[in-house]
mmCIF file of C-alpha atoms and ligand atoms in Angstrom:
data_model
loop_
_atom_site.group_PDB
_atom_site.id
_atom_site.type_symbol
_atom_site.label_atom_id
_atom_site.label_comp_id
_atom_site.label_asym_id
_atom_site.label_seq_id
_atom_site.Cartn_x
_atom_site.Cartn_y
_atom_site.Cartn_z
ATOM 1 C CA UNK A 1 -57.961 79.981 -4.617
ATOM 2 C CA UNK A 2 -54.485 79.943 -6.181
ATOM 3 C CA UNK A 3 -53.396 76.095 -7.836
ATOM 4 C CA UNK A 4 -49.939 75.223 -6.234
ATOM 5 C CA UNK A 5 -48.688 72.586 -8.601
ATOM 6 C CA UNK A 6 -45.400 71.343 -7.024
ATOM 7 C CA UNK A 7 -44.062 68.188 -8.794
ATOM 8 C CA UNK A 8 -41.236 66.254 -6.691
ATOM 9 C CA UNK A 9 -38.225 64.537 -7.353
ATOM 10 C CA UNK A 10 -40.058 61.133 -6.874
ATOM 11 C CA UNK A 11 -42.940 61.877 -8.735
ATOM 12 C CA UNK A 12 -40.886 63.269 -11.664
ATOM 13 C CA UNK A 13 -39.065 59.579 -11.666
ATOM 14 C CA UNK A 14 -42.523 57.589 -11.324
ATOM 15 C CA UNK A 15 -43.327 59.365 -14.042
ATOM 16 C CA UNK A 16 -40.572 59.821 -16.182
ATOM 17 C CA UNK A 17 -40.557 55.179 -16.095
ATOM 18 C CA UNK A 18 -43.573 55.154 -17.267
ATOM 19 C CA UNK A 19 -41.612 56.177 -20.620
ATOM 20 C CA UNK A 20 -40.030 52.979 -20.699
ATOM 21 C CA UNK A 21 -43.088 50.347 -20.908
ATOM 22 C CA UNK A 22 -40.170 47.602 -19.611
ATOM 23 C CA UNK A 23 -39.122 49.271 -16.431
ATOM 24 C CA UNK A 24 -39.324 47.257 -14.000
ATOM 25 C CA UNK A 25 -38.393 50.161 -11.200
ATOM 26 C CA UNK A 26 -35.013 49.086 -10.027
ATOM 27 C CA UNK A 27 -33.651 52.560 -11.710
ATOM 28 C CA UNK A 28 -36.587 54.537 -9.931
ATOM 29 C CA UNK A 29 -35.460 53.157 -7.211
ATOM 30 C CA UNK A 30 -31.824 53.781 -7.145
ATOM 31 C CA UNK A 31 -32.535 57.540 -8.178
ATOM 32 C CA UNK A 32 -34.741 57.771 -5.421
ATOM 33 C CA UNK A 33 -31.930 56.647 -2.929
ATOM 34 C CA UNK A 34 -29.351 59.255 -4.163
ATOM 35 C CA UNK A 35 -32.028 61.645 -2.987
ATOM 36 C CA UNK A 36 -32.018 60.544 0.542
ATOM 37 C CA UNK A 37 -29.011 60.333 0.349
ATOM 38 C CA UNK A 38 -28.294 63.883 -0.490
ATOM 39 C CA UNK A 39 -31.057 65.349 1.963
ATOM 40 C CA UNK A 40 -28.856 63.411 4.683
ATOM 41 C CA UNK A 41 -25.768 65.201 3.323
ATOM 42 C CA UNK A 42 -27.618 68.767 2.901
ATOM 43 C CA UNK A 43 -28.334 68.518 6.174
ATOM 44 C CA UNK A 44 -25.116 68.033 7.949
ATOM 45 C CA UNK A 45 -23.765 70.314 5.106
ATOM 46 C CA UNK A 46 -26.763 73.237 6.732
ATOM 47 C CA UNK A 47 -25.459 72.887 10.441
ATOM 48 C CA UNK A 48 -22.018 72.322 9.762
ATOM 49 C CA UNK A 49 -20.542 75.348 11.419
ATOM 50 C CA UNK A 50 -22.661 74.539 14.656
ATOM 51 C CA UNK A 51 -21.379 70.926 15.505
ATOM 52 C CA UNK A 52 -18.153 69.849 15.507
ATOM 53 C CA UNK A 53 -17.880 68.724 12.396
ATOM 54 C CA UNK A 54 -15.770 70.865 10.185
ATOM 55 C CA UNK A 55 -12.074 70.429 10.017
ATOM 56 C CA UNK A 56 -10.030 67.436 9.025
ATOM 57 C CA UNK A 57 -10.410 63.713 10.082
ATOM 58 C CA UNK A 58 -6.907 62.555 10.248
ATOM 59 C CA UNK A 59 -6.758 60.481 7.185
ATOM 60 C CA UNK A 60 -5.525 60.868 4.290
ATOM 61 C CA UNK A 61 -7.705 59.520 0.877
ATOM 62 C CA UNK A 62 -5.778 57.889 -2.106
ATOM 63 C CA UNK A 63 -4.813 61.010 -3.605
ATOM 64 C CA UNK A 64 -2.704 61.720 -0.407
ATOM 65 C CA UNK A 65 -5.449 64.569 0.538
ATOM 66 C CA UNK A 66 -6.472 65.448 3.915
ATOM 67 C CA UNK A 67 -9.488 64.193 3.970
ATOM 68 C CA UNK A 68 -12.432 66.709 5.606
ATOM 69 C CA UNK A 69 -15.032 65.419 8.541
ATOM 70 C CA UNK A 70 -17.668 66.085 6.232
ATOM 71 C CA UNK A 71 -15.984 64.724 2.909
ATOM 72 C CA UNK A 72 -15.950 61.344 5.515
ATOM 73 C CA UNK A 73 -19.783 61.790 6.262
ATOM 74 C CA UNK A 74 -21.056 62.015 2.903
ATOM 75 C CA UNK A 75 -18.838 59.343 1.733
ATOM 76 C CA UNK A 76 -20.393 56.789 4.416
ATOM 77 C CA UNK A 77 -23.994 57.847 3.579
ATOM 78 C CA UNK A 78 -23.984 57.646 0.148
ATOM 79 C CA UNK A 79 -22.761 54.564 0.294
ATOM 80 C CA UNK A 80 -25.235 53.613 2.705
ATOM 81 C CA UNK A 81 -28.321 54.336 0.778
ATOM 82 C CA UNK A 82 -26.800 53.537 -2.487
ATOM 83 C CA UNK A 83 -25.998 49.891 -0.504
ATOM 84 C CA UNK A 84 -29.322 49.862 0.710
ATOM 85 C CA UNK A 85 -31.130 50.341 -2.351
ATOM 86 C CA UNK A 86 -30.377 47.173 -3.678
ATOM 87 C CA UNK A 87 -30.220 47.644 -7.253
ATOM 88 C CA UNK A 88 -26.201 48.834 -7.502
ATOM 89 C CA UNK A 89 -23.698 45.587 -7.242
ATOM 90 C CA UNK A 90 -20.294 47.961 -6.614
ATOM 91 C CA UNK A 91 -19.489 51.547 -5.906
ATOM 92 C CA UNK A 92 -16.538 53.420 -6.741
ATOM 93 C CA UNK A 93 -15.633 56.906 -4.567
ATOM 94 C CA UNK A 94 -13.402 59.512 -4.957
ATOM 95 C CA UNK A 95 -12.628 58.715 -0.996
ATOM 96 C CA UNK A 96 -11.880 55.125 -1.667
ATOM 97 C CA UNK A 97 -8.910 53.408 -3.283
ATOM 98 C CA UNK A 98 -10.706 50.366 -4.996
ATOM 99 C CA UNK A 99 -14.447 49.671 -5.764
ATOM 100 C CA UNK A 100 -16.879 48.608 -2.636
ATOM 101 C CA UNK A 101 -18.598 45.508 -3.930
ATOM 102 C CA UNK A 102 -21.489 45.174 -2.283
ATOM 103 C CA UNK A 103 -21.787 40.944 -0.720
ATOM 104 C CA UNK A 104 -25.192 40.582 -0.026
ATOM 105 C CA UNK A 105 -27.795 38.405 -2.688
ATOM 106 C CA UNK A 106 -29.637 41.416 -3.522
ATOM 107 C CA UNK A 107 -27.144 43.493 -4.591
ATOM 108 C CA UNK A 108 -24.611 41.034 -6.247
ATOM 109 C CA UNK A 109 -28.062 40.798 -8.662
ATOM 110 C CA UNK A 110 -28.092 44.644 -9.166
ATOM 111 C CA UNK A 111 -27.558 45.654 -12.812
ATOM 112 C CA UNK A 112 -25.982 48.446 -11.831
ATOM 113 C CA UNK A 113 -22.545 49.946 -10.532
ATOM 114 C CA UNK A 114 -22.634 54.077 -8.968
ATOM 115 C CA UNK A 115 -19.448 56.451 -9.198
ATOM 116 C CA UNK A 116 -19.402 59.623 -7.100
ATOM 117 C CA UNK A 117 -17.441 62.008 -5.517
ATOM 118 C CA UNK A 118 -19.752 62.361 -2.534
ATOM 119 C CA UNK A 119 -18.145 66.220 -1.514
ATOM 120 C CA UNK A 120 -16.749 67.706 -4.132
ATOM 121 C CA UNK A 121 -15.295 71.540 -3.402
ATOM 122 C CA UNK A 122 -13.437 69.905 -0.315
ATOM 123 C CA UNK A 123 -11.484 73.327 0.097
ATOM 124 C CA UNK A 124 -15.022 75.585 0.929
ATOM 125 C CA UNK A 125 -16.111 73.450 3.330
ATOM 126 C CA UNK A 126 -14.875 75.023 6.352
ATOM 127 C CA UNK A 127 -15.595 78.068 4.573
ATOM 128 C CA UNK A 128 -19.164 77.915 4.201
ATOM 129 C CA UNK A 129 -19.097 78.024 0.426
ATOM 130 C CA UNK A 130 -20.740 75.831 -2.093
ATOM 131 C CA UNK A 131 -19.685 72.440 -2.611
ATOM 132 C CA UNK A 132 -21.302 69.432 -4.058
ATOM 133 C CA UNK A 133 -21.526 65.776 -4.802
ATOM 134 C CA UNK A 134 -21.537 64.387 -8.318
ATOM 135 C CA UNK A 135 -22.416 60.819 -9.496
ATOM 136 C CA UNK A 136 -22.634 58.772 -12.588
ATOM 137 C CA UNK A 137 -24.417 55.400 -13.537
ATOM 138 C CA UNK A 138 -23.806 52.661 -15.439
ATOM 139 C CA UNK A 139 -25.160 49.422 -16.810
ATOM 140 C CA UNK A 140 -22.523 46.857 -15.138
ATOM 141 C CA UNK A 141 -20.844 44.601 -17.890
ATOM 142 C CA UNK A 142 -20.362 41.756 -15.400
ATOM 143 C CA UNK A 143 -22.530 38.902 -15.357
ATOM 144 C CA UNK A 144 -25.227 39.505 -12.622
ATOM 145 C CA UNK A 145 -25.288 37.673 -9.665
ATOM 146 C CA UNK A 146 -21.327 37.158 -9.513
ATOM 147 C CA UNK A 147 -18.366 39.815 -8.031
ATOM 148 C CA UNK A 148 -18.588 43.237 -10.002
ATOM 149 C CA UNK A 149 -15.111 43.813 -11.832
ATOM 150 C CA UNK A 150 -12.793 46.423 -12.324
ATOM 151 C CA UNK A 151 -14.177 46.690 -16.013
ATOM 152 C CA UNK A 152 -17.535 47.416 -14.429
ATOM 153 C CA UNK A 153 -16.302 50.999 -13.861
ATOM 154 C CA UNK A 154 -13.957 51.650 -16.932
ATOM 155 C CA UNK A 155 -16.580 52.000 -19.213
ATOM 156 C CA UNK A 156 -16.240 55.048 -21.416
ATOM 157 C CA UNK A 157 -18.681 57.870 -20.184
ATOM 158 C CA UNK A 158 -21.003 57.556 -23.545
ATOM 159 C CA UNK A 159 -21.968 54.072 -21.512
ATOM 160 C CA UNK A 160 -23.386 56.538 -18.854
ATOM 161 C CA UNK A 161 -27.131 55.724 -18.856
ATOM 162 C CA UNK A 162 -27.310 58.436 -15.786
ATOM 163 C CA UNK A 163 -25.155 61.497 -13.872
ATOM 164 C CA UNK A 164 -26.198 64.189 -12.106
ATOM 165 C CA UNK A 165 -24.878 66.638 -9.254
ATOM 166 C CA UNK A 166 -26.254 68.286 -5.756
ATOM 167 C CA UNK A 167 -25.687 71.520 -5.203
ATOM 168 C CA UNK A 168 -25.540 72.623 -1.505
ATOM 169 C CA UNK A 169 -25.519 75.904 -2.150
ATOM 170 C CA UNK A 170 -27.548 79.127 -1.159
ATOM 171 C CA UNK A 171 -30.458 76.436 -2.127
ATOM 172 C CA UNK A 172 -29.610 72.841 -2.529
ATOM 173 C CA UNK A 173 -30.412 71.676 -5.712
ATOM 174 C CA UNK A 174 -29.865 68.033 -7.594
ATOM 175 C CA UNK A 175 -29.844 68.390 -11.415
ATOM 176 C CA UNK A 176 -29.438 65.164 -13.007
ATOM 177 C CA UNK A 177 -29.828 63.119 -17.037
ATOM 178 C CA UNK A 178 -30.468 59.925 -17.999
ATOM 179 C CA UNK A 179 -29.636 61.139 -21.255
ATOM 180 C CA UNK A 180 -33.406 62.950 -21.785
ATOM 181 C CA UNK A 181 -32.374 66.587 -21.229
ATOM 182 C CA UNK A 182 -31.410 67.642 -17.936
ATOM 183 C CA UNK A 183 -34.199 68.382 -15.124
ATOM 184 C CA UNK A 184 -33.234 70.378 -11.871
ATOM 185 C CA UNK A 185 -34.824 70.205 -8.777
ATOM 186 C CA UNK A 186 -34.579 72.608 -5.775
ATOM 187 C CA UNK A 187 -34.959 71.043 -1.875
ATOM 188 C CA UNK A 188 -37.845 73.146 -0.418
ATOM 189 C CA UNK A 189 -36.494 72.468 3.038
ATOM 190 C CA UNK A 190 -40.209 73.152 4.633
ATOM 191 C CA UNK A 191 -41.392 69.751 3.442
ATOM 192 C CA UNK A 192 -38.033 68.535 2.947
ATOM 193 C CA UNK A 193 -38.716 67.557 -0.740
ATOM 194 C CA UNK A 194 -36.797 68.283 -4.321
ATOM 195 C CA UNK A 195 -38.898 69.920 -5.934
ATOM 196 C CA UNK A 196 -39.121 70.455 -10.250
ATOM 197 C CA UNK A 197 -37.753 73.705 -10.569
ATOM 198 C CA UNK A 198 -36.232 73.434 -13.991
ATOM 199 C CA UNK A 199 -37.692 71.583 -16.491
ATOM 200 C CA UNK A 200 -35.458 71.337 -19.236
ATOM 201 C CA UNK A 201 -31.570 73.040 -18.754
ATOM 202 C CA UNK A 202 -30.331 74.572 -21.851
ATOM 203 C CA UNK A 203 -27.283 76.373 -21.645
ATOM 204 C CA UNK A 204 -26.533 79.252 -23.771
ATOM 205 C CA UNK A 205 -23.917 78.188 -27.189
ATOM 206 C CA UNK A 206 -21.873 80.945 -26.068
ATOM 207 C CA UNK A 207 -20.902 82.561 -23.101
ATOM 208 C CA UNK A 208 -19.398 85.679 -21.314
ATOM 209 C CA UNK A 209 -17.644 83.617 -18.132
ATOM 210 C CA UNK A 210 -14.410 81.638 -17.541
ATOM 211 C CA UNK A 211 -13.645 80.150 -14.741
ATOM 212 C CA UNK A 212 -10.377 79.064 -14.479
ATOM 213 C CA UNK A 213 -7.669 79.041 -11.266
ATOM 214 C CA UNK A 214 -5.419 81.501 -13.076
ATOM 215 C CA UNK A 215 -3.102 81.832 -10.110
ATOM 216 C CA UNK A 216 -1.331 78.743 -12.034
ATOM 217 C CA UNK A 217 -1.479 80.889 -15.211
ATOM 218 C CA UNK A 218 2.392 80.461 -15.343
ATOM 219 C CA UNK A 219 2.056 76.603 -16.005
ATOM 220 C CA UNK A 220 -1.117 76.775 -18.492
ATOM 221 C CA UNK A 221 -0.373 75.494 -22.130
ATOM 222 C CA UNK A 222 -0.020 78.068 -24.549
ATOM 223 C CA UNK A 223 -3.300 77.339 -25.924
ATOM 224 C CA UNK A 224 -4.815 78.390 -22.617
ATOM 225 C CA UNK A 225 -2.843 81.481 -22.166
ATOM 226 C CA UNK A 226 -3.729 82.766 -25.549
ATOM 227 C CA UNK A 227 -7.352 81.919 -24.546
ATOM 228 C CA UNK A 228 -7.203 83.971 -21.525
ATOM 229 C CA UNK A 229 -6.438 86.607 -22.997
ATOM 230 C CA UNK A 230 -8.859 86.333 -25.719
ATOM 231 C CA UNK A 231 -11.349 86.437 -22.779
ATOM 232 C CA UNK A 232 -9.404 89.824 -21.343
ATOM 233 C CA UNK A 233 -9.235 91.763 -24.586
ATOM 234 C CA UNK A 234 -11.815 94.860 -25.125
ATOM 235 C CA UNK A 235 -13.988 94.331 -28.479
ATOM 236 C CA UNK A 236 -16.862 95.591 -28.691
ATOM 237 C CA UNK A 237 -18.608 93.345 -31.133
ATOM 238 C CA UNK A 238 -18.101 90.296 -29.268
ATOM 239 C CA UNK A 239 -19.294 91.832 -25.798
ATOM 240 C CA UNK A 240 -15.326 91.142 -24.356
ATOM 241 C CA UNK A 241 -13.933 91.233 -21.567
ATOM 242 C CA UNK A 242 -15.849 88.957 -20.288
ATOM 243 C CA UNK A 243 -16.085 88.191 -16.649
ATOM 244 C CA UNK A 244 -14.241 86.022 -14.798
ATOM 245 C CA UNK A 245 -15.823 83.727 -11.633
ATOM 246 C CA UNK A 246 -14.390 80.952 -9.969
ATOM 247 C CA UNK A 247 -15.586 79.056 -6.796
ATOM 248 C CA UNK A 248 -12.933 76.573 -6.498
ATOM 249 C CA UNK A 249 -15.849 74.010 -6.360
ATOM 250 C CA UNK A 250 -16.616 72.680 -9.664
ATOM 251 C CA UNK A 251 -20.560 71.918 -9.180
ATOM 252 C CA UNK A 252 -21.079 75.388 -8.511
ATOM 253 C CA UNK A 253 -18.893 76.404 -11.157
ATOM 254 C CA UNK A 254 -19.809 74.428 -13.589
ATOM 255 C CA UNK A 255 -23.899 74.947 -12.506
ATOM 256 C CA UNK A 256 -23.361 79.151 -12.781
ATOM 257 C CA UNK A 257 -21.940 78.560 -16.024
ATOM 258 C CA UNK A 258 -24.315 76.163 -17.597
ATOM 259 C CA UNK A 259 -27.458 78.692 -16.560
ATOM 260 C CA UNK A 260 -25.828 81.611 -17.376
ATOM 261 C CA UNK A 261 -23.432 80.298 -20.650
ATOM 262 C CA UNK A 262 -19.640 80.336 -19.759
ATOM 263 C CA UNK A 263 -16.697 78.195 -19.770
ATOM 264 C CA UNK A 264 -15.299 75.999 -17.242
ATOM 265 C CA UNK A 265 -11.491 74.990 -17.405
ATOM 266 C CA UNK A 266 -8.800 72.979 -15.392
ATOM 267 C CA UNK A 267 -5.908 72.501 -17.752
ATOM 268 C CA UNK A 268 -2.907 70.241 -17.853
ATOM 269 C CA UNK A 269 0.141 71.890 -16.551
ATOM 270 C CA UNK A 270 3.475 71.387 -16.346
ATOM 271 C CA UNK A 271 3.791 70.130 -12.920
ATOM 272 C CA UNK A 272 0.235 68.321 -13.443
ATOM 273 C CA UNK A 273 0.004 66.926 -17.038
ATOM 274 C CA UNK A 274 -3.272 65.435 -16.750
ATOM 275 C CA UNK A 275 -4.694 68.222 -14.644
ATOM 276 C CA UNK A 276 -6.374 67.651 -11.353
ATOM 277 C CA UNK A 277 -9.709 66.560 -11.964
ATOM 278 C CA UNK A 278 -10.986 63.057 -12.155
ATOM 279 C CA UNK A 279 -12.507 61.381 -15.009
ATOM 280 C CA UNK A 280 -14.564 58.527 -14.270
ATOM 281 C CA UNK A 281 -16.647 60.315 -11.031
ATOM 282 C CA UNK A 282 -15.929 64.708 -11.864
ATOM 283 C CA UNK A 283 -15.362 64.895 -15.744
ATOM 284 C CA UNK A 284 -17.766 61.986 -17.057
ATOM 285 C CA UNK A 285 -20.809 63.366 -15.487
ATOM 286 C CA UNK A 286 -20.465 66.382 -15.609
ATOM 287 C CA UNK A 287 -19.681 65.866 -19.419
ATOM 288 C CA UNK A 288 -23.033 63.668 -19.814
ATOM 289 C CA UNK A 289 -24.598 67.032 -17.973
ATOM 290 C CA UNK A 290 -23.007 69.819 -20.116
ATOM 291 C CA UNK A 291 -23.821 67.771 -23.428
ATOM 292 C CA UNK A 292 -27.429 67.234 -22.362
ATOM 293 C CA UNK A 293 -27.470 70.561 -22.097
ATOM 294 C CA UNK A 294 -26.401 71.531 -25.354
ATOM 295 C CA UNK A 295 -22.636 72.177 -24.739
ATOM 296 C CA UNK A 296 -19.700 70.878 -24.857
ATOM 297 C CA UNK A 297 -17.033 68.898 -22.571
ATOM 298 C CA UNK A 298 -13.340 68.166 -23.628
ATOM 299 C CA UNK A 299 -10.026 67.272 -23.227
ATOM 300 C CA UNK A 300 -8.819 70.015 -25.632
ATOM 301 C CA UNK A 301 -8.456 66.877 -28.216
ATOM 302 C CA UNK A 302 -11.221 64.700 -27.769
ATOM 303 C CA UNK A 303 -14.830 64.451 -26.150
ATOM 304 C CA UNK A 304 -14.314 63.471 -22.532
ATOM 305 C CA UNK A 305 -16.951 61.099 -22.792
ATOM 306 C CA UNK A 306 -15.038 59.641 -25.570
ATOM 307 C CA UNK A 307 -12.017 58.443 -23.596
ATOM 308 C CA UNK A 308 -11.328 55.094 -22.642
ATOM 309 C CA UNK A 309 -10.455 54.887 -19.108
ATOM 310 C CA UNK A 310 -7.578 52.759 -17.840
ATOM 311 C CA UNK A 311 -7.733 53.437 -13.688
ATOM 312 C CA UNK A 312 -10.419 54.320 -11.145
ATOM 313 C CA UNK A 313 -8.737 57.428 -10.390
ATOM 314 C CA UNK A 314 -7.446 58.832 -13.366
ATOM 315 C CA UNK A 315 -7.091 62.221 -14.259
ATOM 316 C CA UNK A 316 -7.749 64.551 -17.585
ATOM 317 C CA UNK A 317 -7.427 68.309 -18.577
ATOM 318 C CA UNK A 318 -11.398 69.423 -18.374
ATOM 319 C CA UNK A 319 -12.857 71.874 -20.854
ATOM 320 C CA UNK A 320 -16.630 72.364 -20.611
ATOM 321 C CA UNK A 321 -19.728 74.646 -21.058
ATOM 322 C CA UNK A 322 -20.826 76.520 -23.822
ATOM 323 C CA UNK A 323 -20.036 75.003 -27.292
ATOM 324 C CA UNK A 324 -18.536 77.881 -28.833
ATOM 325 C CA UNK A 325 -15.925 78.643 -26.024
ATOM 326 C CA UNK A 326 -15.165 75.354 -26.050
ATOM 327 C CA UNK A 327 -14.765 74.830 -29.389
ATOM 328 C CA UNK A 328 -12.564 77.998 -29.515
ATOM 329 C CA UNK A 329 -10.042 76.718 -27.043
ATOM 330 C CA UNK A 330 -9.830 73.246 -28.103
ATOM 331 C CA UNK A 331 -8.774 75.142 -31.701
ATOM 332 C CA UNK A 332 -5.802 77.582 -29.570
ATOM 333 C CA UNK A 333 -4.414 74.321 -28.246
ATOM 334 C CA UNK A 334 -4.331 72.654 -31.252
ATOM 335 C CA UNK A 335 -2.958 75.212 -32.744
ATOM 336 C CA UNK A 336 -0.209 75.145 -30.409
ATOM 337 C CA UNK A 337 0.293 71.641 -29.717
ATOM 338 C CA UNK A 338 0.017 70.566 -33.287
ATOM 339 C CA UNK A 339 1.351 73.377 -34.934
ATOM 340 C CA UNK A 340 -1.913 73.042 -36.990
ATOM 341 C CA UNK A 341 -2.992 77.061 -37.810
ATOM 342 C CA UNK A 342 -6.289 77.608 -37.279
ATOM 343 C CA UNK A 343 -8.746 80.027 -38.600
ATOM 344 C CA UNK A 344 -9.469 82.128 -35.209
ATOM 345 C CA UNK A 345 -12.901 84.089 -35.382
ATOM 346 C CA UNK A 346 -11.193 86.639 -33.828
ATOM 347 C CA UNK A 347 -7.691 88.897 -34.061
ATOM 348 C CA UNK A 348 -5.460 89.326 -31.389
ATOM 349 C CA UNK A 349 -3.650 92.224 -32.903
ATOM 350 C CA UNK A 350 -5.798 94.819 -30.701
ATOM 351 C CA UNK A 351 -5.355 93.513 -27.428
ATOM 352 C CA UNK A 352 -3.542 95.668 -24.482
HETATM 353 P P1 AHM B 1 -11.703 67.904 -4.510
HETATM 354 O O1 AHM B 1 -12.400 66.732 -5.169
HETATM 355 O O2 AHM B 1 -10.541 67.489 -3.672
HETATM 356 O O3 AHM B 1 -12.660 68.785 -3.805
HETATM 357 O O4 AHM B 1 -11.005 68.719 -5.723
HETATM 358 C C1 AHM B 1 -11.789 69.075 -6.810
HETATM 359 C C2 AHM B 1 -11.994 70.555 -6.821
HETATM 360 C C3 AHM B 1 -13.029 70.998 -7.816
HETATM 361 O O5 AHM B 1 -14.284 71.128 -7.241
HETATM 362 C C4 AHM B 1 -12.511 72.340 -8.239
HETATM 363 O O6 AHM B 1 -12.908 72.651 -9.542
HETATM 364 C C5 AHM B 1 -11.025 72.195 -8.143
HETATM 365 O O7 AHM B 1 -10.782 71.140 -7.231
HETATM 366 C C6 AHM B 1 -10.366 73.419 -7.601
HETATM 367 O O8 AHM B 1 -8.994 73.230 -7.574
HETATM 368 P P2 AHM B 1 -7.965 74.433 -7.324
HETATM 369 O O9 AHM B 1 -8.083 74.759 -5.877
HETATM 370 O O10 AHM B 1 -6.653 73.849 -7.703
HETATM 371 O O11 AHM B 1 -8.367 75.562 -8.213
HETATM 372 MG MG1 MG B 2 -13.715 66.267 -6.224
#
């Protein structure tokens, strides 16, 4: 008879504590609550174009967005379970203007405050494309047992001691670090369990894929420009053109590009200096992820986990995947912001 050996998510945490002799299980437990979490969100997210449930809700979140049914649905249970668990004292959402502090005697003793953006890719939804939710953990710096504060949540994202993202895509996946490597697990809907799929995520130093919304080439820094067309000019040596794939949802993105070695980008622009995405719940993970993972995550000046936050909501110019495309654009803006000349691995004198 064939062995099966199927290890699940919660049986991959169990273990993975026993690694810390002093665990007392509080973490365990909170990871084990974003995965209920996200089985309740997979499986709206599966039956979404049979119930009335796709299309806008009316409101509008804190970034003046429409906010999506759905976007409204994950938010709530997320912050359900995550409530429920007991071990986080405040939560912070991409849907929410301030932090939810959590009132109750269990949780104002939880060590712990959760970030997420519980459905990120809001455009695809009605679309049936891939979208996602992303999360990050930290220690709180409060004293426990009192209110959480707003320096709780501005911790720079080396203080992450976990992230990770779901994936509801053409499987639904949650790949996650607590600063170990990254592990990935894929929902086998038939026993409706995550199962270990990927044991340890490296992505590749280099890479043949940017993704990048170049419809707003026009506004891109210099830097970026040059870069693009670094990626667009034929030489054979270096295997270019490379290809060019973009979602629009940045766990999917950003997932494609860490298996397969590429570089994900959303630049500052002129209209939108510090870019669209959001540091503290999009950027900060997925920075813990991509570094885990042997890449690279940036500003274009600084590691993103590096940065000091200053608001909830803030926004910074994203650069991540694999270290040597990253390293290669952070050196064309530099170059161009700076006027510092840099040493390019490449010439640009051939390209048509
Ligand atoms: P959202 O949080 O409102 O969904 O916005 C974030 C998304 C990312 O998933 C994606 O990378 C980016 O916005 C796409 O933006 P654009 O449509 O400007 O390319
Ligand atoms: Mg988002």
């Amino acid at each position: 008879m064939t062995k099966f050996e199927v290890t699940t998510l919660n049986e991959f945490i169990l273990k993975s504590q026993m690694n810390y002799p002093q665990a007392q299980g509080g973490f365990s437990h909170l990871l084990h609550h974003v995965g209920i979490a996200a089985k309740i969100v997979n499986r709206e997210v599966n039956k979404a174009g049979l119930v009335d449930i796709l299309g806008e809700v009316g409101n509008t979140n804190v970034q003046g967005e429409s906010q999506k049914k759905l976007d409204v649905f994950a938010n709530d249970h997320f912050i359900n379970a995550i409530h429920n668990c007991g071990e986080v004292c405040a939560i912070a959402s991409e849907e929410n203007e301030s932090f939810i502090f959590f009132d109750d005697e269990m949780s104002r003793n939880g060590k712990y405050v959760f970030l997420m953006d519980p459905l990120d890719g809001s455009s695809n939804i009605d679309v049936n494309v891939s979208i996602g939710t992303i999360f990050s953990i930290y220690r709180r710096i409060s004293p426990i047992g009192e209110k959480a504060t707003m320096e709780d949540f501005l911790q720079p994202g080396t203080a992450q001691i976990a992230a990770g993202y779901v994936l509801y895509g053409s499987s639904t996946m949650m790949v996650y670090t607590t600063g170990r490597g990254v592990t990935g697990f894929t929902l086998d809907p038939s026993i409706g369990e995550f199962c270990l799929s990927h044991r340890r995520m490296e992505t590749p130093e280099d890479g043949r894929i940017y993704s990048i919304n170049e419809g707003n080439y026009k506004k891109f820094p210099k830097g970026v420009k040059k870069y693009i067309k670094y990626c667009q000019v034929r030489d054979e040596k270096s295997d270019r053109p490379y290809t060019s794939r973009y979602i629009g949802s940045l766990v999917a993105d950003f997932h494609r590009n860490l298996i397969k070695g590429g570089i994900f980008i959303y630049p500052e622009t002129e209209s939108a200096p510090l870019g669209k995405l959001r540091l503290l719940y999009e950027c900060n993970p997925i920075a813990f992820l991509a570094e885990q993972a042997g890449g690279k995550a940036s500003n274009g000046f600084e590691p993103i986990m590096k940065i000091k936050p200053t608001s909830l909501h803030q926004r910074v110019p994203f650069y991540t995947g694999s270290k040597k495309m990253v390293e290669l654009v952070e050196c064309l803006l530099q170059e161009h912001t700076n006027g510092k000349t840099v040493d390019l691995p490449y010439k640009m004198e051939n390209q048509q």
